[in-house]
mmCIF file of C-alpha atoms in Angstrom:
data_model
loop_
_atom_site.group_PDB
_atom_site.id
_atom_site.type_symbol
_atom_site.label_atom_id
_atom_site.label_comp_id
_atom_site.label_asym_id
_atom_site.label_seq_id
_atom_site.Cartn_x
_atom_site.Cartn_y
_atom_site.Cartn_z
ATOM 1 C CA PHE A 1 71.083 0.224 3.191
ATOM 2 C CA PRO A 2 73.809 -0.578 0.653
ATOM 3 C CA THR A 3 77.006 1.627 0.586
ATOM 4 C CA ARG A 4 78.593 2.919 -2.251
ATOM 5 C CA ARG A 5 82.507 3.261 -2.817
ATOM 6 C CA SER A 6 83.734 7.104 -3.214
ATOM 7 C CA SER A 7 85.066 6.123 -6.604
ATOM 8 C CA ASP A 8 81.406 5.333 -7.613
ATOM 9 C CA LEU A 9 80.114 8.832 -6.249
ATOM 10 C CA ARG A 10 82.589 10.338 -8.126
ATOM 11 C CA LEU A 11 81.598 8.987 -11.158
ATOM 12 C CA ASN A 12 77.961 9.959 -10.640
ATOM 13 C CA LYS A 13 79.162 13.245 -10.428
ATOM 14 C CA LEU A 14 80.916 13.567 -13.537
ATOM 15 C CA LYS A 15 78.603 13.929 -16.756
ATOM 16 C CA ASP A 16 79.248 13.784 -20.468
ATOM 17 C CA ILE A 17 82.813 12.088 -20.065
ATOM 18 C CA GLN A 18 84.420 12.756 -23.393
ATOM 19 C CA THR A 19 88.056 11.881 -24.868
ATOM 20 C CA ILE A 20 89.216 15.996 -24.867
ATOM 21 C CA ASP A 21 92.561 16.951 -27.028
ATOM 22 C CA VAL A 22 94.091 19.438 -24.523
ATOM 23 C CA LYS A 23 95.536 21.576 -26.788
ATOM 24 C CA SER A 24 92.872 21.659 -29.551
ATOM 25 C CA PHE A 25 90.265 22.201 -26.677
ATOM 26 C CA LEU A 26 92.152 25.171 -25.079
ATOM 27 C CA SER A 27 93.184 26.740 -28.283
ATOM 28 C CA LYS A 28 89.396 26.639 -29.443
ATOM 29 C CA GLN A 29 88.017 28.490 -26.093
ATOM 30 C CA TYR A 30 91.246 31.007 -25.805
ATOM 31 C CA VAL A 31 92.474 31.812 -29.052
ATOM 32 C CA GLU A 32 89.860 30.703 -31.773
ATOM 33 C CA ASP A 33 86.228 31.418 -31.598
ATOM 34 C CA GLY A 34 84.972 30.846 -27.849
ATOM 35 C CA ALA A 35 83.455 33.339 -26.004
ATOM 36 C CA VAL A 36 86.139 34.274 -23.802
ATOM 37 C CA SER A 37 88.293 34.529 -26.547
ATOM 38 C CA LYS A 38 86.395 37.003 -28.285
ATOM 39 C CA ARG A 39 86.708 39.403 -25.035
ATOM 40 C CA LEU A 40 90.091 38.908 -24.519
ATOM 41 C CA ILE A 41 91.315 39.906 -27.953
ATOM 42 C CA LYS A 42 88.804 42.977 -27.929
ATOM 43 C CA LYS A 43 90.983 43.836 -24.394
ATOM 44 C CA ASN A 44 94.420 43.114 -26.254
ATOM 45 C CA ILE A 45 94.922 39.957 -23.978
ATOM 46 C CA PHE A 46 96.608 37.131 -25.952
ATOM 47 C CA CYS A 47 96.752 33.764 -25.101
ATOM 48 C CA SER A 48 99.527 31.429 -26.075
ATOM 49 C CA ILE A 49 99.384 27.407 -26.356
ATOM 50 C CA THR A 50 102.644 25.575 -26.485
ATOM 51 C CA GLY A 51 103.883 21.849 -25.932
ATOM 52 C CA ASP A 52 102.402 18.975 -26.842
ATOM 53 C CA SER A 53 99.170 18.045 -26.673
ATOM 54 C CA PHE A 54 97.521 15.134 -24.981
ATOM 55 C CA PRO A 55 94.103 13.304 -24.570
ATOM 56 C CA ILE A 56 91.837 13.313 -21.024
ATOM 57 C CA GLN A 57 89.172 11.852 -20.039
ATOM 58 C CA ALA A 58 87.007 14.738 -18.899
ATOM 59 C CA SER A 59 83.580 17.027 -19.474
ATOM 60 C CA PRO A 60 83.722 19.844 -21.604
ATOM 61 C CA GLY A 61 81.856 21.816 -19.120
ATOM 62 C CA ASN A 62 84.213 21.114 -16.103
ATOM 63 C CA MET A 63 87.291 22.044 -18.423
ATOM 64 C CA ILE A 64 85.306 25.480 -19.329
ATOM 65 C CA VAL A 65 84.899 26.313 -15.724
ATOM 66 C CA ILE A 66 88.213 25.074 -14.698
ATOM 67 C CA PHE A 67 90.192 26.921 -17.426
ATOM 68 C CA ASP A 68 87.469 29.992 -17.433
ATOM 69 C CA ASN A 69 88.470 30.154 -13.512
ATOM 70 C CA LEU A 70 92.037 30.680 -14.439
ATOM 71 C CA VAL A 71 91.844 33.074 -17.223
ATOM 72 C CA ILE A 72 89.061 35.338 -15.952
ATOM 73 C CA ASN A 73 90.937 35.510 -13.028
ATOM 74 C CA ALA A 74 94.084 36.379 -15.419
ATOM 75 C CA GLU A 75 91.889 38.830 -17.212
ATOM 76 C CA TYR A 76 90.845 40.686 -14.339
ATOM 77 C CA TRP A 77 94.597 41.134 -12.950
ATOM 78 C CA LEU A 78 95.805 42.049 -16.515
ATOM 79 C CA ASP A 79 93.308 44.525 -16.808
ATOM 80 C CA LYS A 80 93.541 46.330 -12.761
ATOM 81 C CA ASP A 81 97.119 46.197 -12.563
ATOM 82 C CA ASP A 82 97.349 47.909 -16.328
ATOM 83 C CA ILE A 83 99.876 45.589 -17.867
ATOM 84 C CA LYS A 84 101.148 46.833 -21.315
ATOM 85 C CA ASP A 85 101.951 43.404 -22.439
ATOM 86 C CA ARG A 86 98.794 41.196 -21.665
ATOM 87 C CA ARG A 87 99.478 37.646 -22.067
ATOM 88 C CA ILE A 88 98.319 34.223 -20.793
ATOM 89 C CA TYR A 89 99.934 31.089 -21.380
ATOM 90 C CA PHE A 90 99.326 27.624 -21.708
ATOM 91 C CA HIS A 91 102.024 25.119 -22.148
ATOM 92 C CA CYS A 92 101.043 21.502 -22.145
ATOM 93 C CA ILE A 93 103.980 18.771 -21.268
ATOM 94 C CA SER A 94 103.000 15.262 -22.185
ATOM 95 C CA PRO A 95 101.433 13.106 -21.204
ATOM 96 C CA ASN A 96 99.292 15.018 -18.238
ATOM 97 C CA THR A 97 100.334 18.139 -17.321
ATOM 98 C CA ILE A 98 99.404 21.903 -18.298
ATOM 99 C CA GLN A 99 100.866 24.854 -16.839
ATOM 100 C CA VAL A 100 99.151 28.176 -16.895
ATOM 101 C CA TRP A 101 100.381 31.814 -16.278
ATOM 102 C CA ASP A 102 100.039 35.430 -17.285
ATOM 103 C CA SER A 103 102.076 38.379 -18.059
ATOM 104 C CA GLY A 104 100.817 40.142 -14.535
ATOM 105 C CA ALA A 105 102.066 40.367 -11.101
ATOM 106 C CA GLY A 106 101.088 37.282 -9.647
ATOM 107 C CA ILE A 107 99.463 35.821 -6.861
ATOM 108 C CA ALA A 108 100.137 38.019 -3.597
ATOM 109 C CA LYS A 109 102.264 36.901 -0.869
ATOM 110 C CA GLU A 110 99.467 37.283 1.682
ATOM 111 C CA ILE A 111 97.095 34.385 0.179
ATOM 112 C CA GLU A 112 99.840 32.158 -1.767
ATOM 113 C CA ASN A 113 99.789 29.552 0.927
ATOM 114 C CA THR A 114 95.968 29.452 1.193
ATOM 115 C CA LEU A 115 94.343 29.886 -2.395
ATOM 116 C CA PHE A 116 92.686 27.094 -2.851
ATOM 117 C CA GLU A 117 90.841 27.412 0.612
ATOM 118 C CA PRO A 118 87.579 28.742 0.464
ATOM 119 C CA PHE A 119 86.724 32.267 0.651
ATOM 120 C CA GLN A 120 90.457 33.535 0.133
ATOM 121 C CA THR A 121 90.554 36.625 -2.300
ATOM 122 C CA MET A 122 92.624 39.950 -3.201
ATOM 123 C CA LYS A 123 89.645 41.147 -5.640
ATOM 124 C CA ARG A 124 87.560 44.095 -3.763
ATOM 125 C CA ASP A 125 84.279 42.316 -4.566
ATOM 126 C CA GLY A 126 85.722 38.923 -4.917
ATOM 127 C CA ARG A 127 83.913 35.879 -3.235
ATOM 128 C CA GLY A 128 87.044 33.747 -3.046
ATOM 129 C CA LEU A 129 85.266 30.436 -4.240
ATOM 130 C CA GLY A 130 86.953 30.273 -7.730
ATOM 131 C CA LEU A 131 89.988 28.172 -7.256
ATOM 132 C CA TYR A 132 88.447 26.645 -4.599
ATOM 133 C CA ILE A 133 85.859 25.075 -7.061
ATOM 134 C CA VAL A 134 88.580 24.549 -9.790
ATOM 135 C CA GLN A 135 90.374 22.113 -6.984
ATOM 136 C CA GLU A 136 87.087 20.187 -5.944
ATOM 137 C CA LEU A 137 86.750 19.786 -9.933
ATOM 138 C CA LEU A 138 89.804 18.350 -10.599
ATOM 139 C CA SER A 139 89.801 16.033 -7.165
ATOM 140 C CA LEU A 140 86.492 14.775 -9.034
ATOM 141 C CA MET A 141 88.441 13.824 -12.092
ATOM 142 C CA ASN A 142 91.806 12.567 -10.008
ATOM 143 C CA ALA A 143 93.519 15.401 -11.235
ATOM 144 C CA SER A 144 95.185 18.463 -9.237
ATOM 145 C CA ILE A 145 96.002 21.952 -9.141
ATOM 146 C CA GLU A 146 99.106 23.592 -7.571
ATOM 147 C CA LEU A 147 100.685 27.100 -7.277
ATOM 148 C CA MET A 148 104.162 26.461 -8.276
ATOM 149 C CA GLN A 149 107.240 27.507 -5.933
ATOM 150 C CA GLU A 150 109.134 29.495 -8.825
ATOM 151 C CA ARG A 151 108.871 33.326 -8.394
ATOM 152 C CA ASN A 152 108.432 36.178 -11.186
ATOM 153 C CA SER A 153 110.869 39.089 -11.730
ATOM 154 C CA ILE A 154 108.735 40.947 -8.756
ATOM 155 C CA GLY A 155 109.199 37.923 -6.485
ATOM 156 C CA ASN A 156 105.681 36.479 -6.578
ATOM 157 C CA ARG A 157 104.536 32.989 -7.186
ATOM 158 C CA TYR A 158 102.734 33.122 -10.528
ATOM 159 C CA LYS A 159 102.620 29.694 -12.262
ATOM 160 C CA PHE A 160 99.874 27.334 -12.034
ATOM 161 C CA GLN A 161 100.071 23.481 -12.821
ATOM 162 C CA ILE A 162 97.469 20.970 -13.221
ATOM 163 C CA SER A 163 98.149 17.361 -13.558
ATOM 164 C CA PHE A 164 95.736 14.821 -14.911
ATOM 165 C CA GLN A 165 95.781 11.297 -14.734
ATOM 166 C CA GLU A 166 97.344 9.566 -17.792
ATOM 167 C CA SER A 167 94.486 8.441 -20.437
ATOM 168 C CA THR A 168 93.926 4.630 -20.540
ATOM 169 C CA SER A 169 92.164 5.250 -24.172
#
């Protein structure tokens, strides 16, 4: 049997690859008229998108899964912790990096070093697969996610950084 290179397999797993303007994509999904943005507005959770946009080659569906996971996690903890100033921040750093964080308490110290492993959760009914799936999808795109070392005012790490390969188009 002929063997396939892992890069060939990766390309086959990614469907509907398009050039996506990152800032426009995030704005449409989480500020303007996306399903999640409408729910966030009803809950008085506001998204802020700053920085310089850049294009990436990606599947819009995969991008929605990746960012919805981060936003829905933020929404959950902002609700649960009864945060008054409820905000989710996206900061685009050209040419290929996005930082994402919220105004909540941050990541519990107990899981900050294992957060991207399967079955790691602090949610009562959580499965602990969301960030693992995000990491795997990004890996298929030759991208990565990390929990930055920076700590918030209560001493928790809280800021995610996603790095994409620079677009060649």
